[in-house]
Coordinates of C-alpha atoms in Angstrom, one line a residue:
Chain W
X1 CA -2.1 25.1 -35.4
X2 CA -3.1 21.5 -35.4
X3 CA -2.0 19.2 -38.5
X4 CA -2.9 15.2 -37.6
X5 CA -0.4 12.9 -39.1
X6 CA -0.6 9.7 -40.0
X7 CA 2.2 6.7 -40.2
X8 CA 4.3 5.0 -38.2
X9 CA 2.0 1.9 -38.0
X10 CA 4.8 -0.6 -39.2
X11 CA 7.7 0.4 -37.1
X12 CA 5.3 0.5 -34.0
X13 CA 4.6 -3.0 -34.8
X14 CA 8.0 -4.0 -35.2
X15 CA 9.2 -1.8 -32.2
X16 CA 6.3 -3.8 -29.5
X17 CA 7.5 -6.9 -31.1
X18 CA 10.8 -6.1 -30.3
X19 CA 10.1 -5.0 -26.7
X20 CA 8.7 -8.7 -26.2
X21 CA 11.4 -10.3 -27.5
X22 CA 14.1 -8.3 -25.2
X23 CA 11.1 -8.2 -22.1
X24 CA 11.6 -12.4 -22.7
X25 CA 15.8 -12.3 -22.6
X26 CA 18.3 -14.9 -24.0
X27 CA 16.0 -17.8 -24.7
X28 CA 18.5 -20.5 -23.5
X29 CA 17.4 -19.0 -19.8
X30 CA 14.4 -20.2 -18.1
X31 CA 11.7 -17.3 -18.2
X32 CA 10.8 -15.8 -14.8
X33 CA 7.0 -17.1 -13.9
X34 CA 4.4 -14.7 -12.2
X35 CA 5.0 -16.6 -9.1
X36 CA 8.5 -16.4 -8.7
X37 CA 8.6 -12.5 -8.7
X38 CA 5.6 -12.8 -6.5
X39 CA 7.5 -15.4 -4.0
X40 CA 11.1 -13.9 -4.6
X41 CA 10.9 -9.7 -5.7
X42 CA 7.7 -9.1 -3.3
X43 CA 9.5 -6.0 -1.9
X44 CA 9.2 -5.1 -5.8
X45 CA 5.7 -6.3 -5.6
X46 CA 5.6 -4.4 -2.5
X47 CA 6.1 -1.1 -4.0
X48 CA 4.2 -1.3 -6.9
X49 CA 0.6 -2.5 -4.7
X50 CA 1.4 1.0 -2.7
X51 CA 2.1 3.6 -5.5
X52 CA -0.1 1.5 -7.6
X53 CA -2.6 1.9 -5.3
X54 CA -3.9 -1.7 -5.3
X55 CA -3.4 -4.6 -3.2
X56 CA -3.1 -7.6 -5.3
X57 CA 0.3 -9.1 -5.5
X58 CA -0.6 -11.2 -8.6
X59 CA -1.4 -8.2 -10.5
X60 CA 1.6 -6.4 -9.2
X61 CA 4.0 -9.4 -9.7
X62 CA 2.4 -9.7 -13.3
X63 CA 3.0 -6.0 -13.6
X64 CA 6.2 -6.2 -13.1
X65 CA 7.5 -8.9 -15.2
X66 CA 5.8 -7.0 -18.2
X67 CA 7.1 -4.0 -17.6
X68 CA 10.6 -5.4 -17.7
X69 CA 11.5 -4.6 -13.9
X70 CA 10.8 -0.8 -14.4
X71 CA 9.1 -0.4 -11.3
X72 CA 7.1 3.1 -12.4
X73 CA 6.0 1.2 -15.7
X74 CA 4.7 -1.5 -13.3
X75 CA 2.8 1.0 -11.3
X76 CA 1.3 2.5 -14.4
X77 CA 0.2 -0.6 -15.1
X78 CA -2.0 -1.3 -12.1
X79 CA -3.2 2.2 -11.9
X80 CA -4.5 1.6 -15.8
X81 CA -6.4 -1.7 -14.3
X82 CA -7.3 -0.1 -11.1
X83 CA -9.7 2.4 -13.0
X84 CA -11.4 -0.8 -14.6
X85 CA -13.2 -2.1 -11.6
X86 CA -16.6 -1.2 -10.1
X87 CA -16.2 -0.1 -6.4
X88 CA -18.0 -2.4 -4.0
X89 CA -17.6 -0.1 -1.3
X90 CA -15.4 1.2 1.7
X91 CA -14.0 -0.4 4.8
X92 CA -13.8 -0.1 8.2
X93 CA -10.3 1.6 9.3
X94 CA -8.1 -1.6 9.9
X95 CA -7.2 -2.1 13.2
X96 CA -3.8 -1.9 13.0
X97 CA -3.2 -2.6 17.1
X98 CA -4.2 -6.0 16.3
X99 CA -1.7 -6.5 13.7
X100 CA -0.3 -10.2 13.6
X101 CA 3.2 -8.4 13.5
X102 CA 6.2 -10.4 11.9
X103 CA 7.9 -6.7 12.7
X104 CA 7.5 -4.4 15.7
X105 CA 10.4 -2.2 16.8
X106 CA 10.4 0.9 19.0
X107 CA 12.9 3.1 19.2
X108 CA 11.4 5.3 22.1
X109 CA 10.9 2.4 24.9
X110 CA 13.6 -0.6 25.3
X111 CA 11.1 -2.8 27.5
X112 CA 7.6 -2.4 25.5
X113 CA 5.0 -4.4 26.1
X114 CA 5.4 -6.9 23.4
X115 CA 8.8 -6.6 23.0
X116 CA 11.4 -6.0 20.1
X117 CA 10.6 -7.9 17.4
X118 CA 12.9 -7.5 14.4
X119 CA 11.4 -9.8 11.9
X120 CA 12.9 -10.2 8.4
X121 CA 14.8 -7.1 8.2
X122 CA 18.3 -6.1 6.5
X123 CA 19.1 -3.8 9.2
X124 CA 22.4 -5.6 11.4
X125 CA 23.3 -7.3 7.9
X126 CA 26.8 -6.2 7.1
X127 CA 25.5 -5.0 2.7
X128 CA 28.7 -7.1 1.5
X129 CA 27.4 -9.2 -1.4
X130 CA 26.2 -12.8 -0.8
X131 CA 28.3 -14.5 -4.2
X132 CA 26.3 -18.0 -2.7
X133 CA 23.2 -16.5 -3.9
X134 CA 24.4 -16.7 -7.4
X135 CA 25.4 -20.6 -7.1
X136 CA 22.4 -22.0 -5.5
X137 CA 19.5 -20.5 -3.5
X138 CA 19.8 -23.4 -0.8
X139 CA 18.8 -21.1 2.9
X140 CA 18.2 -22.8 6.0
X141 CA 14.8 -22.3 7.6
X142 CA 14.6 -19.5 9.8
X143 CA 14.6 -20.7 13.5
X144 CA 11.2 -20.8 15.2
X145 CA 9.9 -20.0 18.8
X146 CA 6.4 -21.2 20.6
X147 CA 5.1 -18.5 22.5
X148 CA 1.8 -17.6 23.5
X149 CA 0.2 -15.1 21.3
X150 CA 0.7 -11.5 23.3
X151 CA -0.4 -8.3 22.8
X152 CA 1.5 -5.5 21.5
X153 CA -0.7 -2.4 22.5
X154 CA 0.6 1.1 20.4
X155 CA 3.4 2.5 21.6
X156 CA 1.7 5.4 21.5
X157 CA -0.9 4.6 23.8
X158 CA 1.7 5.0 26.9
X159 CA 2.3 8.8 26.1
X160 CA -1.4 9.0 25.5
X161 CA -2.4 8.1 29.2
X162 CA -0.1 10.7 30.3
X163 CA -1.2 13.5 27.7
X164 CA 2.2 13.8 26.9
X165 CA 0.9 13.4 23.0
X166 CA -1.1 15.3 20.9
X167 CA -4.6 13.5 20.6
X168 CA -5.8 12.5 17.5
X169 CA -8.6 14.2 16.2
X170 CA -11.8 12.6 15.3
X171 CA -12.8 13.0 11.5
X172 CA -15.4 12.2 8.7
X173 CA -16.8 8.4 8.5
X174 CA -16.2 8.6 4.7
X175 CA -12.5 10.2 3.5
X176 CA -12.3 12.3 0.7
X177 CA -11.0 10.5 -2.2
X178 CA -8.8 11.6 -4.3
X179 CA -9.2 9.2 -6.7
X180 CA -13.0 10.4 -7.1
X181 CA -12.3 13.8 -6.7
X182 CA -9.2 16.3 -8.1
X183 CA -7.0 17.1 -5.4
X184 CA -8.0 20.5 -4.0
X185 CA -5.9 22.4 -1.6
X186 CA -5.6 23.0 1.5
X187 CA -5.9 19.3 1.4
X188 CA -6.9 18.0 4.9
X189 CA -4.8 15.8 7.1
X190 CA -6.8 12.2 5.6
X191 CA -6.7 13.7 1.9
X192 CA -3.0 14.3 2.3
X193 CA -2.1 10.8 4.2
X194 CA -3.7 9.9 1.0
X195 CA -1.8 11.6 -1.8
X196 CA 1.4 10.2 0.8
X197 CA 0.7 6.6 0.9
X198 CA 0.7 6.2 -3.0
X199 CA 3.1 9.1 -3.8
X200 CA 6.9 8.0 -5.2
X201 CA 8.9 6.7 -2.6
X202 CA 12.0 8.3 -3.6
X203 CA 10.0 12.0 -3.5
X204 CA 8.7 11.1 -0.2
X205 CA 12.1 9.9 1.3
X206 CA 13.7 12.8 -0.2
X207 CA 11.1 15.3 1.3
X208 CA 11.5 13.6 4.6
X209 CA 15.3 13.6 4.6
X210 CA 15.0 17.3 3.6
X211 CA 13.4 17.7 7.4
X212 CA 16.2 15.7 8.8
X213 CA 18.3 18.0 7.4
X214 CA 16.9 21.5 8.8
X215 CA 14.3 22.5 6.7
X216 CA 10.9 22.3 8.9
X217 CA 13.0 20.8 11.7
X218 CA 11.0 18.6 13.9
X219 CA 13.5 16.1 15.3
X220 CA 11.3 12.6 14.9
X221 CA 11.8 9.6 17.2
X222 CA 10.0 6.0 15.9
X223 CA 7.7 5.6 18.2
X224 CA 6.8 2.3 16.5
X225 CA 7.2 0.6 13.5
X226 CA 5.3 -2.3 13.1
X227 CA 4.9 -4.7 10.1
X228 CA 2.3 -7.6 9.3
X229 CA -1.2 -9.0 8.3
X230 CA -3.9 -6.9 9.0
X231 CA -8.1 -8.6 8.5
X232 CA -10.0 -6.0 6.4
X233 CA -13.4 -5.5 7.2
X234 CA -16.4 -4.5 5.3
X235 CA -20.3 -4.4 5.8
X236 CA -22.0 -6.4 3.4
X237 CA -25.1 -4.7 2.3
X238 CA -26.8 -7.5 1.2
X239 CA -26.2 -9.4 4.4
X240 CA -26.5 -6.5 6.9
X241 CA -23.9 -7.3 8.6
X242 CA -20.1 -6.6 8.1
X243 CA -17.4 -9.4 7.4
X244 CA -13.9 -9.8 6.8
X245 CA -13.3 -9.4 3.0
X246 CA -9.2 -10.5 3.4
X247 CA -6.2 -9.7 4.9
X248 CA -3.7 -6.9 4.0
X249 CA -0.2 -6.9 5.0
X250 CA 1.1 -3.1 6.2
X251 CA 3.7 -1.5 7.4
X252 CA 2.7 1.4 10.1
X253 CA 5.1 3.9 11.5
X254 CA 3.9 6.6 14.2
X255 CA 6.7 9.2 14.9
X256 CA 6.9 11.2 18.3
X257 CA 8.3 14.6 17.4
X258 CA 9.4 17.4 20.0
X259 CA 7.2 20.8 20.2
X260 CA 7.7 23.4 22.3
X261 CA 3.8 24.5 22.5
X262 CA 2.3 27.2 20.4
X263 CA -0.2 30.2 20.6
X264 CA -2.8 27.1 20.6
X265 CA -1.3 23.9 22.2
X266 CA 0.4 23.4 25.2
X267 CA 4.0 21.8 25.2
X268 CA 3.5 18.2 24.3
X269 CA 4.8 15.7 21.7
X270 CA 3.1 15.5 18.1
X271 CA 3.0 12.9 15.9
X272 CA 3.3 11.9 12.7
X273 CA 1.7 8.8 10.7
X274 CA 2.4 6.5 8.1
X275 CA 0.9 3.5 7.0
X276 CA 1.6 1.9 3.4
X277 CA 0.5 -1.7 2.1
X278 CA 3.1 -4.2 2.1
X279 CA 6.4 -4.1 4.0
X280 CA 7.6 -0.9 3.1
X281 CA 9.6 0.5 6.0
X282 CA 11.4 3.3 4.3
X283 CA 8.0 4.4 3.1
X284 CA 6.4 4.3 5.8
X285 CA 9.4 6.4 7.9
X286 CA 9.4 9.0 5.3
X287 CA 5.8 9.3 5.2
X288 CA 5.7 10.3 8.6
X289 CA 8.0 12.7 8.9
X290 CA 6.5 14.4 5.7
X291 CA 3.0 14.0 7.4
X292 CA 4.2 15.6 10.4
X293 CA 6.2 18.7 8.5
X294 CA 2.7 19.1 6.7
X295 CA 0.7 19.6 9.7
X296 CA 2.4 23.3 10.6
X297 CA -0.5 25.3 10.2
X298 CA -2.7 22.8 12.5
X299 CA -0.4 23.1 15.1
X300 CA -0.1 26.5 15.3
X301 CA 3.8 26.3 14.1
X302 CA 5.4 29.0 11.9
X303 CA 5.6 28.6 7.6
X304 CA 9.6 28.4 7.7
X305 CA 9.3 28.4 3.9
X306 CA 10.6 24.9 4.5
X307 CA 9.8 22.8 0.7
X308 CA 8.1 19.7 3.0
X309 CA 5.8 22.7 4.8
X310 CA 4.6 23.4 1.4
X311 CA 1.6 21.1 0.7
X312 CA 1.0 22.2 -2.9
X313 CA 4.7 21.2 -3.9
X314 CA 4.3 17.7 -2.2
X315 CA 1.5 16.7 -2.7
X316 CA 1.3 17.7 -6.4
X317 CA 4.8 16.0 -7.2
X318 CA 4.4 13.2 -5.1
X319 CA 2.3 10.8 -7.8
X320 CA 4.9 9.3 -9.8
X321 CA 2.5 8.2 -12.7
X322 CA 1.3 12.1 -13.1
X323 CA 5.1 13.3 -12.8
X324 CA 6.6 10.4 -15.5
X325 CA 3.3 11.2 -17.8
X326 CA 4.1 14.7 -18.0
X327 CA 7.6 14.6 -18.0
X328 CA 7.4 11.8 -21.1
X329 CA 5.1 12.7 -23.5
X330 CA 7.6 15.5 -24.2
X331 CA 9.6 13.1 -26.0
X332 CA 6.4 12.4 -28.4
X333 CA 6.3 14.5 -31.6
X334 CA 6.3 17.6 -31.3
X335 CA 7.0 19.0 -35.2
X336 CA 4.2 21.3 -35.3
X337 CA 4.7 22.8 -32.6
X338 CA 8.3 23.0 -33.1
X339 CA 8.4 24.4 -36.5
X340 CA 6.3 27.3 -35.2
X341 CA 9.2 28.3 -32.3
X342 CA 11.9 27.7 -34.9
X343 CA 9.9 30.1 -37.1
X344 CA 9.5 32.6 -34.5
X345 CA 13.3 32.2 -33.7
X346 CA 14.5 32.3 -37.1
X347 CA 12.3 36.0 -37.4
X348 CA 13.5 37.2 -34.8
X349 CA 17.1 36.5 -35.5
X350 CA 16.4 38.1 -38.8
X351 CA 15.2 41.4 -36.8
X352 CA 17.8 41.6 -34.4
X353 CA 20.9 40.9 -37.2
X354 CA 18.9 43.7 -39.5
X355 CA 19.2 46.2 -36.8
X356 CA 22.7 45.3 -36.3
X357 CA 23.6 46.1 -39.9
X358 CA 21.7 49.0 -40.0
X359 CA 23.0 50.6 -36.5
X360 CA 26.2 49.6 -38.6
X361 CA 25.9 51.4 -41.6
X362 CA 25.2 54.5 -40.0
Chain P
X1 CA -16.0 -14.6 17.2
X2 CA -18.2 -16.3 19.0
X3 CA -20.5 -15.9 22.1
X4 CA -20.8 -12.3 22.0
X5 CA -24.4 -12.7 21.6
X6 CA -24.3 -11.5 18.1
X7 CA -26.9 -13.8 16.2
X8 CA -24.7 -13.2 12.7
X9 CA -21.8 -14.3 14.4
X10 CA -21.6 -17.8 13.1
X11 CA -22.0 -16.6 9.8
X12 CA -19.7 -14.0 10.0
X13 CA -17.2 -16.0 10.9
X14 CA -17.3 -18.6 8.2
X15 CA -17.4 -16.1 5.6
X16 CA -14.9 -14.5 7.1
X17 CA -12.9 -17.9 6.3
X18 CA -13.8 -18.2 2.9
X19 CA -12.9 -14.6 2.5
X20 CA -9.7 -14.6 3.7
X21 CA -8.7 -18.8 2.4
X22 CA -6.6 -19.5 -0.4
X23 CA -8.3 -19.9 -3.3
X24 CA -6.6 -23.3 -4.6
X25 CA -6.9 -24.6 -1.0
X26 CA -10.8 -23.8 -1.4
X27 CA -10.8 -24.9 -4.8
X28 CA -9.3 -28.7 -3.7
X29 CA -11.7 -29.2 -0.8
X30 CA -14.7 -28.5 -2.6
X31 CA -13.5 -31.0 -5.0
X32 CA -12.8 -33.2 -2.4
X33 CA -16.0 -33.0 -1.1
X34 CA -18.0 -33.4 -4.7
X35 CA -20.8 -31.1 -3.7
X36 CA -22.6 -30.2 -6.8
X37 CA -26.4 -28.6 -5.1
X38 CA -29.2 -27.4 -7.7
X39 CA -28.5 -23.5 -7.5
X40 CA -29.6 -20.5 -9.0
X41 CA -27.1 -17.8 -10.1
X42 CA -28.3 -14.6 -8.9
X43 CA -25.3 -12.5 -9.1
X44 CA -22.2 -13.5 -11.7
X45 CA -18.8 -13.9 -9.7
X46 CA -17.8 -10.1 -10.3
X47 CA -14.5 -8.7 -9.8
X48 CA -13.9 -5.4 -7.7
X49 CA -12.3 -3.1 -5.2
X50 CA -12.8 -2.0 -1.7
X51 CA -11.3 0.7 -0.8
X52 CA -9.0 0.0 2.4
X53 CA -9.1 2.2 5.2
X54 CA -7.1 3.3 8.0
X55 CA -7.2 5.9 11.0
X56 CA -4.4 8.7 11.4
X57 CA -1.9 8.1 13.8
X58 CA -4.1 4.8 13.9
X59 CA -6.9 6.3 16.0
X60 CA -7.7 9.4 14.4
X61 CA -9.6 10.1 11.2
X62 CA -10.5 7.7 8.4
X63 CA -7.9 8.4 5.4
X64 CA -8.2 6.1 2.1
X65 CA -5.1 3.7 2.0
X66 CA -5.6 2.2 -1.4
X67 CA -7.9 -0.3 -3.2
X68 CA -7.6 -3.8 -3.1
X69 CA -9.3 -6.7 -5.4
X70 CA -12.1 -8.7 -4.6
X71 CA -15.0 -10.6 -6.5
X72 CA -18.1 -11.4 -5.3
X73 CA -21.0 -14.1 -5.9
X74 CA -24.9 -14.8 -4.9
X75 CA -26.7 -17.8 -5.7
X76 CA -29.9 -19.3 -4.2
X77 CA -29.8 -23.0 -3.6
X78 CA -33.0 -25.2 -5.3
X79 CA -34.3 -25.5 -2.0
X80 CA -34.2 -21.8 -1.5
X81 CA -31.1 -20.6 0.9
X82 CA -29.7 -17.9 -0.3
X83 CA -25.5 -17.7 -0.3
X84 CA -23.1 -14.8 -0.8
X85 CA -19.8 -15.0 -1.4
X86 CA -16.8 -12.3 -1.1
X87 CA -13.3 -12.9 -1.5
X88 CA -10.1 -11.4 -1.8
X89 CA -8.5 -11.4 -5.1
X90 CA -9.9 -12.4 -8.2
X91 CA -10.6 -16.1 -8.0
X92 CA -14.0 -16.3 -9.9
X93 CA -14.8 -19.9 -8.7
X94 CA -13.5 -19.1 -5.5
X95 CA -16.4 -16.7 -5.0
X96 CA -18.5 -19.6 -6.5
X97 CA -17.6 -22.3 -4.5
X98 CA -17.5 -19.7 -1.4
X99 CA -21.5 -18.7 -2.2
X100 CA -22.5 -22.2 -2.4
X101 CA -20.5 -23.0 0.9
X102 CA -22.9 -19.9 2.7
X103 CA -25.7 -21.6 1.4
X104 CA -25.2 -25.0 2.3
X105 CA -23.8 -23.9 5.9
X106 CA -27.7 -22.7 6.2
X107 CA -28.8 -26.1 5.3
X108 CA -29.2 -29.4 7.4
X109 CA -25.7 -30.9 6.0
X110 CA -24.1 -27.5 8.0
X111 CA -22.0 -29.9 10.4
X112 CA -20.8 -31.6 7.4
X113 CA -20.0 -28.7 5.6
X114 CA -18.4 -27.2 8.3
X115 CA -16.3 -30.3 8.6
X116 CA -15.7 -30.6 5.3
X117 CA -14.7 -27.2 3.8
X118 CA -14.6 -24.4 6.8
X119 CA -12.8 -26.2 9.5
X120 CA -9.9 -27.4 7.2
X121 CA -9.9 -23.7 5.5
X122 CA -9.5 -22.5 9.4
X123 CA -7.2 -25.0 9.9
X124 CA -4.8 -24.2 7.3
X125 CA -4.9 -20.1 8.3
X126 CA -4.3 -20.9 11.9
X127 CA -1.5 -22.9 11.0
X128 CA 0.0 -20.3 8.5
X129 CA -0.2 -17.5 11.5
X130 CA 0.9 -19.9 13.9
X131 CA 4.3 -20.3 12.0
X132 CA 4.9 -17.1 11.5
X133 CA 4.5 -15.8 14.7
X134 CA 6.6 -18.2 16.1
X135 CA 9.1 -17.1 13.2
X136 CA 8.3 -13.4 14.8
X137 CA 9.1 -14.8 18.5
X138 CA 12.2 -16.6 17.5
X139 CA 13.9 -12.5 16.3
X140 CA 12.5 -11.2 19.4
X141 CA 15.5 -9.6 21.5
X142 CA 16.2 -10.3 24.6
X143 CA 18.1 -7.3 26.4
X144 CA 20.5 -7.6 29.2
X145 CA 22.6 -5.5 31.3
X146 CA 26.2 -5.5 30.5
X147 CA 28.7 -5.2 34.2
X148 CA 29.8 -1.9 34.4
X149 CA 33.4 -1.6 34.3
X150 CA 33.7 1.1 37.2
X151 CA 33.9 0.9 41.2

């Protein structure tokens, strides 16, 4: 049964008023500017351009500051605004080998081409709380070197010459698109890198720890990780030719994994792939080793029952918005509903305690 | 860029410029500049997406990485070029100001256009990268080989 209720109206009011009044804080603070999350919080920003699925950091920035710092709200947010816009088209894969890397570290090869490049990272930072960052934000600027520009091939491409890694198989021009279609399963390799690269980065890290752990074992090494701007490319219908629409900043991390060989493939490393806008490093790591636990059945490895093996649990629990949507709206009225259990209950209570006084009485 | 024989090459690379500027830096040279040309509107600056790309395991097969914003512009100058603009993000006027910069590169005043708006534009991203590479170089490790201790 169905009954539509009406009312409410005022203390909604009052309630979004409210909600801007405590989104704004104590008045006698200055109020955080778009700009300043943007400039200051942009692994925030970061995060919510990934899961939200759009690259803007105004937006995301903007996002953020109205949904009070709750990240997921954020995300909600852009996905909401992402559905507004027409869809000029596709791009050309980036190239992600000619990153202008502010980040580039492998943890396979000491002497790479390129070198180490550790770029702004916390990693060697000692996680004791700066208190001088609560008196003034006064930071010296960061030390520079001239160098001339130099490549930094893949990683990757070294094992490749060697065939001591599994190739990468060619696939469709045009993806499927999740966002245009439902999710079907199986879901293939781009559909699921996907579902990945926008899923909840605590569900992805947790799946890929999960792997580290034992279940789907597959030992990863980082290759590569490699951080920075990235020129997106598009052709332009009108002008028949194809031109750089802007520039993307990514964070890509390709894992070399250990294989014994199958019934199908010979002993060789495999690999496993993330890519994520915006520096995103523990994304990015966790998407690979969840990529790579994923790709069992290509590979020709067993189904240990392993939960990161299991497409149809990670992939269909890795959108946070569809999770917190479902999971929330339980907290919306429910009275109908609700009266009709507590009916039910309240019958069959009077059933069972019936049949006790009877069985008594006899 | 250029010299690859590609006769859109020129073109692709100033658009490419606009694409990728900031829009406030666009915004203050074309002010600085005054242009105002007779033009047609024959497309509205119109916000979008493009959906971004990339290959697995960066080689492999295309996968959909995510949208990201862009708006987009054509008008036809009064003495009949035609100029597109697309840029990232949503700057309205700087998909404008980056149509009528296509159209007047095809005019005679191109050197002074170029001069004016793309150079400066190519300038300031050169400069940007620049830094931040040498930022990049400055964290770059430099290993060496501790003595070892025995005989």
């Amino acid at each position: 049964m169905y009954v539509a209720v009406k009312g409410g109206e005022k203390a909604i009011d009052a309630a979004h008023a409210w909600l801007a009044e405590e989104r704004r804080g104590p008045e006698d603070v200055a109020e955080l500017s778009v700009d300043q999350i943007k400039g200051q919080l942009k692994l925030a920003v970061n995060r919510v351009m990934a899961e939200g699925s759009l690259y803007d950091p105004d937006l995301a920035a903007l996002a953020i500051k109205q949904a009070r710092g709750d990240l997921i709200e954020a995300i909600f947010l852009i996905r909401a605004y992402r559905t507004t816009l027409p869809r000029f088209g596709g791009s050309e894969p980036v190239d992600t080998e000619a990153m202008a890397c502010d980040r580039r570290v492998s943890a396979t090869f000491k002497d790479a081409p390129g070198g180490q490049v550790l770029g702004p990272t916390f990693d060697y930072t000692h996680r004791l709380l700066d208190f001088k960052l609560a008196a003034d934000g006064e930071v010296p600027s960061a030390p520079e070197r001239a160098e001339a520009p130099e490549t930094k091939p893949h990683i990757m491409s070294f094992l490749d010459r060697e065939d001591l890694i599994q190739p990468e198989p060619e696939g469709a021009e045009t993806p499927p698109d999740l966002t245009r279609e439902p999710l079907e399963l199986p879901a293939a390799r781009p559909l699921r890198l996907q579902s990945l690269t926008r899923g909840d980065e605590g569900f992805i890290l947790g799946m890929a720890y999960s792997t580290q752990r034992g279940y789907a074992r597959n030992h990863a090494f980082v290759a590569e990780l490699r951080i920075g701007a990235c020129a997106v490319e598009m052709g332009i219908p009108e002008l028949g030719f194809a031109i750089e629409l802007g520039e993307v900043e990514l964070t890509e991390c390709e894992t070399v994994n250990q294989f014994q060989g199958s019934k199908t493939e010979p002993p060789q490393f495999t690999r496993g792939y993330g890519l994520v806008f915006g520096m995103c490093e523990r994304k990015a790591i966790s998407m690979a080793l969840v990529d790579r636990a994923l790709r069992w059945k290509e590979l020709g490895e067993d189904n240990v029952g392993a939960p990161a093996q299991d497409e149809e649990f990670v992939l269909y629990h890795a959108d946070n918005i569809q999770a917190t949507g479902f999971l929330e709206h339980i907290k919306l009225p429910h009275y109908v509903d609700f009266q009709s259990e507590l009916e039910l209950i309240r019958k069959l209570r009077r059933e069972a305690m019936g049949q006790v006084r009877q069985e008594a009485a006899e | 860029m250029d010299g690859s024989g590609d006769p859109n090459a020129a073109r692709k690379a100033w658009l490419s410029v606009l694409a990728k500027a900031q829009a406030a830096d666009v915004a203050a040279l074309w002010a600085e500049a005054g242009y105002a040309p007779d033009h047609e509107v024959l497309r509205a600056p119109e916000i979008g997406a493009v959906m971004v790309r990339g290959r697995a395991g960066a080689v492999g097969a295309p996968f959909n990485l995510g949208e990201m914003t862009v708006t987009r512009c054509s008008v036809r100058l009064a003495s009949g070029e035609v100029g597109h603009g697309y840029v990232q993000g949503r700057g309205k006027d700087h998909a404008m100001q980056a149509a009528l910069t296509d159209a007047l590169m095809q005019t005679a005043d191109a050197v002074a256009v170029e001069n004016a708006i793309v150079t400066p534009l190519r300038n300031a991203a050169e400069a940007r990268r620049t830094t931040r590479a040498a930022k990049a170089a400055a964290t770059k490790v430099d290993f060496f080989t501790m003595v070892r201790g025995e005989d």
